[in-house]
XYZ file of C-alpha atoms in Angstrom:
773
model
C 216.503 266.986 -29.084
C 218.428 265.408 -26.207
C 221.711 266.121 -28.033
C 220.701 269.736 -28.665
C 219.737 270.065 -25.016
C 223.131 268.710 -23.978
C 224.950 271.122 -26.305
C 222.907 273.999 -24.935
C 223.753 272.951 -21.379
C 227.505 272.928 -22.203
C 227.245 276.371 -23.776
C 225.359 277.706 -20.770
C 228.006 276.261 -18.453
C 230.800 277.900 -20.463
C 228.899 281.186 -20.398
C 228.426 280.885 -16.659
C 232.161 280.305 -16.261
C 232.996 283.482 -18.164
C 230.328 285.388 -16.228
C 231.740 284.197 -12.915
C 235.268 285.153 -13.994
C 234.061 288.634 -14.945
C 232.307 289.081 -11.599
C 235.314 287.669 -9.762
C 237.754 290.142 -11.293
C 235.489 293.080 -10.546
C 234.677 291.898 -7.043
C 238.276 291.220 -6.012
C 239.413 294.598 -7.331
C 236.640 296.359 -5.449
C 237.287 294.526 -2.182
C 241.082 294.609 -2.156
C 241.166 297.845 -0.163
C 239.216 296.398 2.765
C 240.821 294.173 5.409
C 239.192 290.798 6.120
C 237.238 290.417 9.322
C 239.343 288.282 11.678
C 238.164 288.598 15.290
C 240.477 287.734 18.151
C 239.591 285.309 20.954
C 237.874 287.920 23.111
C 235.860 289.277 20.181
C 234.623 285.852 19.118
C 233.735 284.996 22.700
C 231.692 288.203 22.899
C 230.020 287.330 19.572
C 228.969 283.921 20.884
C 227.518 285.472 24.030
C 225.665 288.071 21.990
C 224.335 285.393 19.601
C 223.060 283.227 22.437
C 221.453 286.238 24.083
C 219.699 287.152 20.833
C 218.547 283.546 20.394
C 216.636 284.064 23.622
C 215.469 287.681 23.746
C 214.137 287.810 20.151
C 211.342 285.382 21.005
C 208.009 287.134 21.166
C 209.259 290.411 19.676
C 207.039 290.219 16.577
C 203.430 291.099 17.421
C 200.174 290.937 15.450
C 201.813 289.043 12.590
C 199.016 286.537 11.925
C 195.242 286.422 12.089
C 193.313 283.191 12.521
C 189.649 284.142 12.190
C 186.797 282.176 13.708
C 183.572 282.899 11.853
C 180.373 282.779 13.836
C 177.536 280.387 13.073
C 175.499 283.051 11.305
C 178.427 283.747 8.986
C 178.022 287.487 9.546
C 180.905 288.149 11.929
C 184.194 286.739 13.158
C 186.750 287.204 15.874
C 190.514 286.777 16.157
C 193.118 286.903 18.891
C 196.174 289.162 19.155
C 199.092 288.247 21.365
C 200.600 291.471 22.707
C 203.746 292.398 24.563
C 204.499 290.298 27.647
C 202.197 287.553 26.299
C 199.049 289.531 27.013
C 196.066 288.768 24.801
C 193.243 290.717 23.238
C 190.179 289.483 21.344
C 188.856 291.491 18.420
C 185.363 291.046 16.972
C 184.663 292.259 13.433
C 181.432 293.110 11.628
C 182.357 292.645 7.943
C 179.322 294.591 6.710
C 180.467 297.790 8.398
C 184.129 296.929 8.865
C 183.812 297.928 12.517
C 186.121 296.283 15.073
C 185.053 295.936 18.704
C 186.262 294.245 21.877
C 183.026 293.280 23.687
C 184.675 290.507 25.647
C 185.362 291.419 29.271
C 188.237 289.070 30.010
C 188.172 289.798 33.739
C 184.511 288.820 34.079
C 185.048 285.725 31.928
C 188.192 284.641 33.796
C 186.459 285.063 37.165
C 183.456 283.030 36.045
C 185.546 280.179 34.635
C 187.829 280.242 37.692
C 184.828 279.662 39.946
C 183.707 276.764 37.777
C 187.157 275.154 37.848
C 187.853 276.096 41.472
C 191.181 277.589 40.347
C 192.448 281.013 39.344
C 192.890 282.018 35.706
C 194.753 285.176 34.710
C 192.456 287.601 32.896
C 195.365 289.275 31.093
C 196.728 285.991 29.774
C 193.434 284.170 29.305
C 193.959 282.061 26.177
C 190.759 281.192 24.313
C 191.109 278.806 21.388
C 187.492 279.155 20.198
C 184.629 281.584 20.819
C 181.069 281.327 19.506
C 178.369 283.846 20.283
C 174.697 283.041 20.836
C 173.134 286.524 21.241
C 169.597 285.153 21.391
C 170.397 283.278 24.596
C 172.901 285.869 25.850
C 175.644 283.227 25.821
C 179.245 282.980 24.777
C 180.622 279.494 24.175
C 184.368 279.533 24.811
C 187.089 276.923 24.827
C 190.161 277.234 27.024
C 192.578 274.676 28.469
C 190.885 272.130 26.206
C 187.494 272.544 27.894
C 184.234 274.140 26.746
C 182.306 276.665 28.852
C 179.011 278.503 28.398
C 179.310 282.071 29.720
C 176.070 283.931 30.400
C 176.718 287.562 29.452
C 173.840 288.756 31.628
C 174.488 286.879 34.890
C 178.302 286.765 34.356
C 178.373 283.087 35.279
C 179.962 280.134 33.497
C 179.026 276.476 33.160
C 181.350 273.691 32.079
C 180.195 271.740 28.996
C 181.063 268.344 27.578
C 180.978 269.720 24.024
C 180.064 272.776 21.958
C 176.261 273.121 21.906
C 175.909 275.053 18.633
C 177.022 274.166 15.115
C 180.142 275.640 13.603
C 179.622 277.396 10.259
C 180.036 275.182 7.207
C 181.692 275.997 3.921
C 179.180 275.999 1.103
C 179.106 276.473 -2.633
C 182.391 274.944 -3.745
C 184.500 271.806 -3.701
C 187.870 271.821 -1.992
C 190.727 270.633 -4.173
C 191.844 267.145 -3.140
C 195.020 265.278 -3.878
C 194.689 262.811 -6.743
C 197.106 260.543 -4.874
C 194.561 259.283 -2.385
C 194.855 255.509 -1.889
C 192.705 252.964 -3.683
C 189.754 251.833 -1.559
C 188.735 248.284 -2.314
C 184.980 247.778 -2.576
C 183.915 244.288 -1.518
C 180.169 244.895 -1.214
C 177.886 245.110 -4.231
C 175.932 248.339 -4.812
C 172.653 246.695 -3.728
C 174.371 245.352 -0.566
C 173.229 241.787 -1.352
C 176.606 240.328 -2.374
C 180.067 240.408 -0.903
C 183.165 239.684 -2.975
C 185.939 237.939 -1.051
C 189.343 236.552 -1.987
C 190.095 232.895 -1.209
C 193.247 231.144 -2.359
C 193.861 234.012 -4.745
C 190.444 233.914 -6.467
C 187.230 235.925 -6.231
C 184.179 234.371 -4.562
C 180.716 235.857 -4.129
C 178.808 235.403 -0.901
C 175.117 236.114 -0.429
C 173.770 237.285 2.882
C 172.662 234.459 5.175
C 173.926 231.790 2.744
C 176.842 229.546 3.577
C 177.860 228.561 0.070
C 180.030 230.968 -1.933
C 180.077 231.173 -5.709
C 183.534 231.123 -7.308
C 183.919 233.801 -9.990
C 187.559 233.387 -11.100
C 189.875 230.418 -11.410
C 193.031 232.020 -12.794
C 194.375 233.358 -9.506
C 196.514 231.607 -6.906
C 198.073 232.514 -3.551
C 201.312 233.622 -5.275
C 199.476 235.719 -7.853
C 196.104 236.558 -6.310
C 193.278 238.763 -7.456
C 192.575 241.801 -5.303
C 191.676 245.509 -5.083
C 188.070 245.081 -6.287
C 185.726 247.752 -7.641
C 182.062 247.165 -8.532
C 180.259 248.886 -11.400
C 177.338 251.043 -10.226
C 174.782 248.480 -11.470
C 176.649 245.517 -9.938
C 177.156 243.840 -13.322
C 180.950 244.053 -13.383
C 183.826 243.811 -10.931
C 187.147 245.376 -11.837
C 189.923 243.344 -10.261
C 193.701 243.211 -10.378
C 195.816 240.098 -10.552
C 198.666 241.031 -8.284
C 202.304 239.988 -8.497
C 203.657 241.028 -5.102
C 207.219 242.175 -4.547
C 208.259 242.597 -0.956
C 210.130 245.805 -0.231
C 213.813 245.291 0.466
C 214.981 246.209 3.942
C 217.354 248.716 5.459
C 218.695 248.550 9.011
C 219.845 251.047 11.604
C 221.669 250.390 14.867
C 220.478 252.130 18.010
C 223.719 252.289 19.937
C 222.713 254.013 23.148
C 219.306 252.813 24.275
C 218.838 253.135 28.034
C 219.064 250.015 30.195
C 220.911 248.039 27.497
C 224.488 246.951 26.953
C 224.128 246.020 23.278
C 223.151 247.984 20.215
C 219.683 247.199 18.871
C 219.092 246.639 15.160
C 215.888 248.097 13.711
C 214.794 247.103 10.204
C 212.184 248.550 7.863
C 211.089 248.293 4.236
C 212.719 250.913 2.041
C 212.542 250.973 -1.767
C 215.607 252.352 -3.533
C 215.954 253.354 -7.208
C 215.724 250.326 -9.480
C 213.911 248.131 -6.947
C 210.904 246.209 -8.234
C 207.366 247.204 -7.324
C 204.343 245.070 -6.780
C 202.604 244.921 -10.179
C 198.906 244.947 -11.043
C 197.272 243.396 -14.112
C 193.743 244.717 -14.703
C 190.761 242.424 -15.438
C 186.991 242.815 -15.576
C 184.713 240.042 -14.312
C 181.134 239.726 -15.570
C 179.253 238.789 -12.418
C 176.432 237.042 -14.259
C 178.405 235.051 -16.881
C 181.679 234.753 -14.897
C 183.505 235.851 -18.056
C 186.977 237.176 -17.249
C 188.230 239.866 -19.632
C 191.772 241.155 -19.547
C 191.890 244.914 -19.987
C 194.037 245.810 -22.989
C 196.480 248.050 -21.163
C 200.007 247.999 -19.813
C 200.858 246.332 -16.549
C 200.711 248.768 -13.637
C 204.190 248.335 -12.167
C 204.572 251.651 -10.432
C 203.046 252.541 -7.064
C 199.629 251.209 -6.118
C 196.492 250.130 -7.928
C 194.816 253.273 -9.329
C 191.404 254.610 -8.334
C 188.541 253.490 -10.625
C 185.963 256.110 -11.716
C 182.821 254.850 -13.449
C 181.390 257.185 -16.065
C 178.287 259.028 -14.908
C 175.141 257.428 -16.332
C 177.153 254.615 -17.944
C 177.708 251.247 -16.262
C 180.086 250.012 -18.963
C 182.897 252.594 -19.102
C 185.337 253.620 -16.424
C 188.590 255.569 -16.296
C 191.787 255.320 -14.327
C 195.038 257.258 -14.211
C 198.506 255.885 -14.907
C 201.943 257.404 -14.364
C 204.595 255.336 -16.105
C 207.728 254.485 -14.193
C 210.382 256.968 -15.198
C 207.903 259.854 -14.848
C 207.830 260.676 -18.543
C 204.249 259.724 -19.354
C 200.881 260.390 -17.728
C 197.564 259.031 -18.988
C 193.889 259.070 -18.196
C 192.680 255.790 -19.693
C 189.088 254.945 -20.641
C 188.075 251.266 -20.427
C 185.125 249.443 -21.958
C 184.257 246.905 -19.272
C 182.391 244.672 -21.715
C 185.295 244.259 -24.168
C 188.430 245.316 -22.280
C 189.190 247.837 -25.038
C 190.989 251.017 -23.920
C 191.733 254.460 -25.263
C 193.761 257.321 -23.890
C 191.705 260.376 -23.007
C 194.784 262.256 -21.804
C 198.219 261.116 -22.908
C 201.067 263.432 -21.932
C 204.679 262.559 -22.755
C 207.904 264.457 -22.155
C 211.606 264.027 -22.833
C 212.471 265.084 -19.288
C 209.967 264.501 -16.463
C 206.375 265.054 -15.453
C 206.345 266.118 -11.818
C 203.829 263.595 -10.527
C 203.054 265.353 -7.228
C 201.821 268.392 -9.134
C 199.529 266.529 -11.521
C 196.026 267.770 -10.811
C 192.813 266.218 -12.102
C 189.275 267.160 -11.119
C 186.379 265.149 -12.547
C 182.934 266.593 -13.152
C 180.929 263.434 -13.804
C 177.620 264.979 -14.821
C 179.272 267.294 -17.352
C 181.736 264.630 -18.533
C 184.630 267.053 -18.048
C 188.084 266.849 -16.526
C 190.113 269.795 -15.246
C 193.744 268.840 -15.750
C 197.068 270.536 -15.014
C 200.040 270.271 -17.351
C 203.330 271.964 -18.213
C 203.000 271.009 -21.873
C 203.339 274.635 -23.021
C 206.342 275.289 -20.746
C 204.393 276.586 -17.737
C 202.052 274.858 -15.320
C 198.499 275.600 -16.426
C 194.959 274.223 -16.271
C 192.968 272.739 -19.137
C 189.334 271.707 -19.571
C 189.088 268.268 -21.196
C 186.042 266.520 -22.686
C 185.848 263.165 -20.881
C 184.027 261.494 -23.774
C 186.305 262.501 -26.651
C 189.526 263.248 -24.771
C 189.839 266.558 -26.614
C 190.879 269.737 -24.841
C 187.894 272.077 -24.883
C 190.009 275.066 -23.939
C 192.920 276.168 -21.780
C 191.589 277.613 -18.535
C 194.796 279.503 -17.724
C 197.689 280.519 -19.963
C 200.714 282.795 -20.019
C 204.332 282.906 -18.854
C 203.463 282.282 -15.237
C 202.798 279.302 -12.988
C 199.649 277.907 -11.367
C 201.001 276.983 -7.927
C 197.963 275.270 -6.429
C 194.222 274.812 -6.865
C 192.269 276.022 -3.873
C 188.774 274.930 -4.829
C 186.264 274.369 -7.622
C 182.864 276.056 -7.784
C 180.880 273.661 -9.959
C 177.743 275.831 -9.928
C 179.438 279.007 -11.160
C 181.992 276.960 -13.156
C 184.969 278.701 -11.568
C 188.417 277.604 -10.455
C 189.948 279.316 -7.412
C 193.728 279.042 -7.550
C 197.085 280.395 -6.434
C 199.727 281.461 -8.916
C 203.156 283.070 -9.216
C 204.793 285.231 -11.838
C 201.704 286.801 -13.430
C 202.988 290.279 -12.518
C 206.176 290.957 -14.458
C 207.361 293.745 -12.158
C 207.705 291.723 -8.946
C 209.336 288.654 -7.435
C 208.113 285.714 -9.578
C 207.770 283.508 -6.499
C 205.192 285.694 -4.765
C 201.943 283.818 -4.301
C 198.801 285.598 -5.503
C 195.176 284.431 -5.469
C 192.783 284.371 -8.417
C 189.589 282.876 -9.714
C 188.640 282.205 -13.310
C 185.811 280.689 -15.368
C 186.160 277.184 -16.778
C 186.231 278.680 -20.284
C 189.243 280.860 -19.399
C 187.297 284.110 -19.145
C 186.521 286.383 -16.213
C 189.864 286.316 -14.411
C 189.517 288.039 -11.032
C 192.715 289.121 -9.292
C 192.132 289.040 -5.547
C 195.563 290.165 -4.346
C 197.087 292.559 -6.884
C 196.844 295.428 -4.407
C 200.256 294.528 -2.914
C 203.546 293.274 -4.359
C 204.032 290.568 -1.759
C 203.288 286.952 -1.058
C 199.726 286.427 0.149
C 197.814 284.046 2.401
C 194.013 284.118 2.200
C 191.319 282.732 4.469
C 187.699 282.915 3.306
C 184.432 283.327 5.138
C 182.274 280.163 5.056
C 180.162 281.489 2.173
C 183.180 283.162 0.493
C 181.603 286.591 0.605
C 184.722 287.914 2.356
C 188.338 286.978 2.773
C 191.194 287.995 5.021
C 194.415 288.688 3.147
C 197.669 288.574 5.106
C 200.568 289.662 2.919
C 204.248 290.363 3.472
C 207.769 290.033 2.111
C 211.031 289.324 3.870
C 211.582 293.091 3.982
C 208.026 294.190 4.869
C 206.094 292.873 7.890
C 202.649 291.288 7.559
C 199.544 293.350 6.905
C 196.090 291.781 7.351
C 193.057 293.185 5.559
C 189.398 292.240 5.201
C 188.217 292.324 1.581
C 185.158 291.493 -0.509
C 185.441 288.421 -2.681
C 183.251 289.760 -5.470
C 185.875 292.271 -6.599
C 188.722 292.240 -4.063
C 187.791 295.666 -2.699
C 188.981 296.660 0.764
C 186.527 296.583 3.697
C 188.964 297.444 6.466
C 192.551 297.048 7.526
C 192.649 294.622 10.438
C 196.241 294.598 11.676
C 199.794 295.511 10.759
C 202.555 293.552 12.471
C 204.496 295.419 15.125
C 208.226 294.721 14.735
C 209.498 297.676 16.771
C 210.776 295.502 19.628
C 212.704 293.361 17.166
C 214.290 296.304 15.351
C 215.184 297.886 18.696
C 217.594 294.994 19.245
C 219.696 296.319 16.363
C 218.728 293.958 13.546
C 218.308 294.815 9.900
C 215.691 292.881 7.989
C 217.239 290.532 5.413
C 217.822 292.022 1.968
C 216.076 290.605 -1.085
C 218.698 290.398 -3.813
C 218.465 289.279 -7.423
C 221.162 288.701 -10.019
C 221.407 287.031 -13.395
C 221.897 283.287 -13.581
C 224.129 281.161 -15.789
C 222.461 282.290 -19.018
C 222.960 285.983 -18.298
C 219.215 286.557 -18.671
C 217.263 284.697 -15.990
C 216.844 286.411 -12.616
C 217.952 284.383 -9.608
C 216.302 285.502 -6.369
C 217.738 285.228 -2.885
C 218.094 286.817 0.546
C 221.013 288.238 2.522
C 221.489 288.322 6.297
C 224.125 290.557 7.896
C 225.451 290.690 11.471
C 223.546 293.245 13.534
C 226.900 294.772 14.543
C 228.814 294.373 11.304
C 231.532 296.853 10.330
C 231.226 297.881 6.641
C 234.948 298.746 6.581
C 235.833 295.032 6.813
C 235.206 292.053 4.551
C 233.021 289.250 5.855
C 232.950 285.624 4.665
C 229.838 284.275 2.953
C 227.943 281.224 4.179
C 225.307 279.774 1.881
C 222.321 277.881 3.232
C 221.555 275.431 0.417
C 218.677 273.140 -0.379
C 218.408 272.451 -4.095
C 215.744 269.751 -4.034
C 213.829 269.950 -7.337
C 210.488 269.348 -5.635
C 210.050 273.009 -4.616
C 211.650 276.414 -4.202
C 213.060 277.245 -0.797
C 213.914 280.910 -0.292
C 211.255 282.218 2.115
C 208.986 284.898 0.684
C 206.659 285.635 3.596
C 208.034 287.670 6.484
C 210.386 285.976 8.912
C 212.424 287.622 11.592
C 215.041 285.892 13.683
C 216.121 282.371 12.787
C 219.191 280.244 12.236
C 220.535 282.329 9.361
C 220.452 285.567 11.364
C 221.778 283.759 14.430
C 224.742 282.429 12.445
C 225.372 285.871 10.933
C 225.839 287.261 14.456
C 229.166 285.409 14.648
C 230.579 287.478 11.793
C 229.221 286.109 8.513
C 227.111 287.204 5.582
C 224.565 284.376 5.365
C 222.677 283.914 2.105
C 220.107 281.690 0.439
C 218.915 281.564 -3.168
C 217.016 279.310 -5.571
C 219.048 278.281 -8.603
C 217.955 276.610 -11.790
C 216.666 273.082 -11.308
C 214.285 274.044 -8.513
C 210.529 274.352 -9.000
C 207.897 277.106 -9.329
C 209.345 278.792 -12.382
C 209.154 277.729 -16.028
C 209.456 274.109 -17.177
C 212.831 274.966 -18.769
C 214.080 276.418 -15.466
C 213.038 273.224 -13.691
C 214.336 270.828 -16.363
C 217.957 271.671 -15.524
C 217.713 269.103 -12.713
C 216.753 266.213 -15.026
C 219.295 263.405 -14.577
C 221.497 266.212 -13.288
C 221.054 266.574 -9.517
C 224.781 267.198 -9.061
C 224.291 270.510 -10.877
C 222.211 271.822 -7.933
C 222.031 275.241 -9.610
C 225.668 275.930 -8.689
C 226.483 278.021 -11.788
C 223.561 280.299 -10.861
C 224.443 280.375 -7.179
C 228.073 281.257 -7.799
C 227.134 283.992 -10.278
C 224.625 285.360 -7.735
C 227.184 285.516 -4.916
C 229.781 287.080 -7.185
C 227.254 289.741 -8.151
C 226.493 290.341 -4.467
C 230.201 290.728 -3.665
C 230.595 293.060 -6.638
C 227.892 295.335 -5.214
C 229.080 295.318 -1.592
C 232.788 295.715 -0.871
C 232.407 294.234 2.622
C 231.397 290.814 1.257
C 234.346 288.485 0.722
C 233.727 285.996 -2.088
C 237.173 284.455 -1.513
C 235.990 282.902 1.781
C 232.807 280.932 1.184
C 231.141 278.287 3.310
C 228.035 276.242 2.614
C 225.711 274.067 4.691
C 222.635 271.985 4.091
C 220.543 269.086 5.337
C 219.207 266.030 3.466
C 219.216 267.019 -0.231
C 221.019 270.106 1.040
C 223.572 267.776 2.642
C 224.180 266.205 -0.755
C 224.467 269.684 -2.274
C 226.841 271.096 0.342
C 229.362 268.289 -0.086
C 228.869 268.504 -3.853
C 229.978 272.138 -3.658
C 233.446 271.060 -2.474
C 233.662 268.150 -4.903
C 232.506 269.903 -8.067
C 233.243 273.600 -7.369
C 236.338 273.666 -5.134
C 237.595 276.892 -6.721
C 234.753 278.818 -5.123
C 233.601 276.985 -1.976
C 236.080 276.561 0.876
C 234.201 274.843 3.710
C 231.047 272.745 3.962
C 228.864 271.241 6.666
C 226.822 268.372 5.261
C 224.048 266.896 7.410
C 222.295 263.561 6.685
C 222.977 263.952 2.971
C 221.551 261.684 0.276
C 225.062 261.448 -1.151
C 224.297 258.753 -3.689
C 220.911 258.785 -5.370
C 220.970 254.983 -5.554
C 221.061 254.738 -1.753
C 218.190 257.160 -1.127
C 214.428 256.573 -1.479
C 213.062 255.372 -4.809
C 210.063 257.666 -5.275
C 212.094 260.868 -4.927
C 215.219 259.964 -6.845
C 213.640 258.249 -9.835
C 211.425 261.336 -10.236
C 214.457 263.511 -10.962
C 217.239 261.101 -11.968
C 215.005 258.908 -14.108
C 214.556 255.185 -14.639
C 216.227 252.839 -15.343
C 219.201 253.536 -13.102
C 222.008 254.523 -15.470
C 225.660 255.448 -15.268
C 224.725 259.072 -14.526
C 223.707 257.937 -11.021
C 227.279 256.754 -10.464
C 228.924 259.724 -12.178
C 227.105 262.236 -9.952
C 227.519 260.359 -6.662
C 229.379 262.119 -3.855
C 230.708 258.698 -2.910
C 232.128 258.040 -6.368
C 233.676 261.531 -6.458
C 234.917 261.638 -2.860
C 238.579 261.601 -3.950
C 238.046 265.050 -5.510
C 237.535 266.664 -2.108
C 239.194 270.019 -1.618
C 238.409 272.346 1.252
C 237.203 271.639 4.772
C 234.339 269.246 5.461
C 232.180 268.329 8.447
C 229.772 265.426 7.982
C 226.837 265.093 10.407
C 224.471 262.136 10.582
C 221.966 260.744 13.040
C 222.361 257.018 13.587
C 218.561 256.566 13.652
C 217.802 258.306 10.349
C 214.887 256.496 8.690
C 214.513 259.033 5.865
C 217.964 258.855 4.282
C 219.825 255.717 5.395
C 222.844 256.620 7.581
C 225.043 254.433 5.370
C 224.783 257.168 2.747
C 227.031 259.284 4.982
C 229.082 256.324 6.200
C 229.912 255.338 2.617
C 231.151 258.875 1.940
C 233.320 258.671 5.044
C 234.649 255.296 3.885
C 235.515 256.667 0.436
C 237.214 259.731 1.944
C 239.290 257.563 4.279
C 240.344 255.328 1.406
C 241.330 258.449 -0.542
C 243.410 259.687 2.419
C 241.310 262.846 2.765
C 240.967 264.930 5.920
C 237.443 265.580 7.193
C 235.379 265.610 10.375
C 232.502 263.273 11.186
C 229.811 263.732 13.840
C 227.483 260.789 14.449
C 224.663 261.656 16.862
C 223.357 258.624 18.811
C 219.591 258.193 18.674
C 219.155 261.148 16.289
C 216.846 260.861 13.285
C 216.815 262.825 10.033
C 218.088 266.242 11.052
C 221.014 268.647 11.108
C 222.218 267.107 14.352
C 219.922 269.004 16.684
C 221.184 271.635 19.088
C 224.601 270.000 19.358
C 224.965 269.602 15.597
C 224.054 273.242 14.971
C 226.591 274.356 17.550
C 229.314 272.231 15.938
C 228.388 273.682 12.542
C 228.909 277.238 13.790
C 232.160 276.350 15.507
C 233.367 274.734 12.292
C 232.760 277.858 10.206
C 234.242 280.153 12.856
C 237.409 278.084 12.739
C 237.648 277.508 8.979
C 236.395 280.854 7.612
C 237.279 283.338 10.361
C 240.496 281.583 11.313
C 239.631 281.684 15.013
C 239.479 278.850 17.522
C 235.943 278.699 18.959
C 235.561 278.969 22.731
C 236.337 275.745 24.586
C 233.064 274.906 26.283
C 234.786 272.452 28.579
C 236.602 275.413 30.100
C 234.798 278.606 29.089
C 231.640 280.097 30.527
C 229.469 281.262 27.624
C 226.563 282.419 29.722
C 224.987 285.381 27.855
C 225.802 288.704 29.476
């Protein structure tokens, strides 16, 4: 199958090449009549001033975009705050039964009362309350402002300062919040009856009784170099599960802080940092019979990946327990059942794959009394939920199914046997990344769609008893709308707010365009966004700059409404700035995601190039012969990779704190996607190994204090480029951590693209006043 997959990949690449050529010919012919945008010195200076002005005046121009409800203790009402023009505030109270909105809070009276209590003056118009709770019976409002609690008597109009809130906040009831399965192991040293304590001495387990000096030695096979540890008692205190541990100390990386104040020497800082191929501490599982001292080795593989797993004893059974195991290499996941008396094991869940199992998205929820496990898997090509019998290991039924993706599990209602979850792609006629909310029965029946009333991405907040929810939905092209709805059927109670973006649009901006085009296979839709200059001239051709982050752990094109940000700011200088998610990123099908497997250098480039060619084919003012790209971290690796592996399309790149060689970067991330053991493909895809292939213009940015991706990742690229006699620019920011270089780095990035893509020398800040006019 691996060979077939490789052949398919080569065919897809060839197809993508022909597709790109086709788009290129059409695009160039269409654009040839338009002159390229090349501003002169005065024009670019004016663009910088305009950009910097917009960076400032756009703040606070989007109003009523979010609602953060505070439900009252009785659960029958809530309030929220709106920030209005000029930072004024209003407080809205809602009765969900009637849908009626009121504003009973007299801010002037409240501000005066609190001001007297504090012996200072608070502005009524800008009074900022972080919490409000009503106690109608006692004619009191409990409010929190400036970090302090006050009780305001609505009858006497007086306030009293409190040490704490005097009434209980409402509690969520009726369901269990989804929790990460990656919570750390919690060693249990005390027996269930609290009479014994298990301690480790010289690598062995000893039992101590309360008020007795002598300790009973339980094991003799451990030693200080290979000690027992991470203990877990059975519910009846008869057994202790223990691990014999072979420790491996993490290898170190070092950074040099060159510019610490009050020093004349650089300071070296060192920390543990596991890289791909490094050894882990390993754990060998045993069971100790407390009464007989018999030590039984559990018949299972050594745990040599991450930490000791959590032990779960079977409900009503003091002999069997389960634990979860992800094999190193990320190609196998198991839920293993152990007989404590014999050490025998069997696999309740045993998932294997030829590519990878994304460990951070593995979800398991145990229902001890029903002996059931809710488990997530992509075994049918899409991430779905399954109900598993804990005793037999058989799948009772799929809970969800179809060509769509379960994005996250919100909560589990064990009484009604329902899963509340978020998903994408269920609706074939909209953006497959939009997040929608649903609930469904454990047996896969009774699907309730809570958010199908709007083709958008949704964010829900529920009332404490889940009778109601507030749905805030939007897209990049439609501002947020917030509605109150009934959970039983999703019906509308009342519209709460619609964001006011009039001030923002009055500044001359267009909202970014959502654009889709076919990917490398000619069939799959690739989704992205397009930012244009607010003052662009459609009779001229503008260069493209791509904002890239192709990390396989997620998708990255924003779906909820955003207004002004770096992409729009950069566009103001005379660029078309774009972002898209290519194959190899997450939240689509398993096949879409699998493109990244041992193939991070691919970064979805065939899809990205086809997408931009399609964009240029549609709009004559977009110049696909002048293309820049920038990214940070994994995006830094990708942006340099664009010049190394696709120099015929990309012309200039800014690469910040890139993980340029997956052997230099962190173990847990890179082995997930590049696999284990470390093979020659790590070397073949390294930006360092391929540095001699550089074509185009390159700016490398790195912070000397980066503890996420070691700075030597960038330094080694620079070394390889120098040895290959290549021209490039390097910016090292003293004291800077993992970032794009901060304010200075972002300014240098813009100057770089202005120079390389527009052919204009940026203003000299040592001589030129760029104060916004």
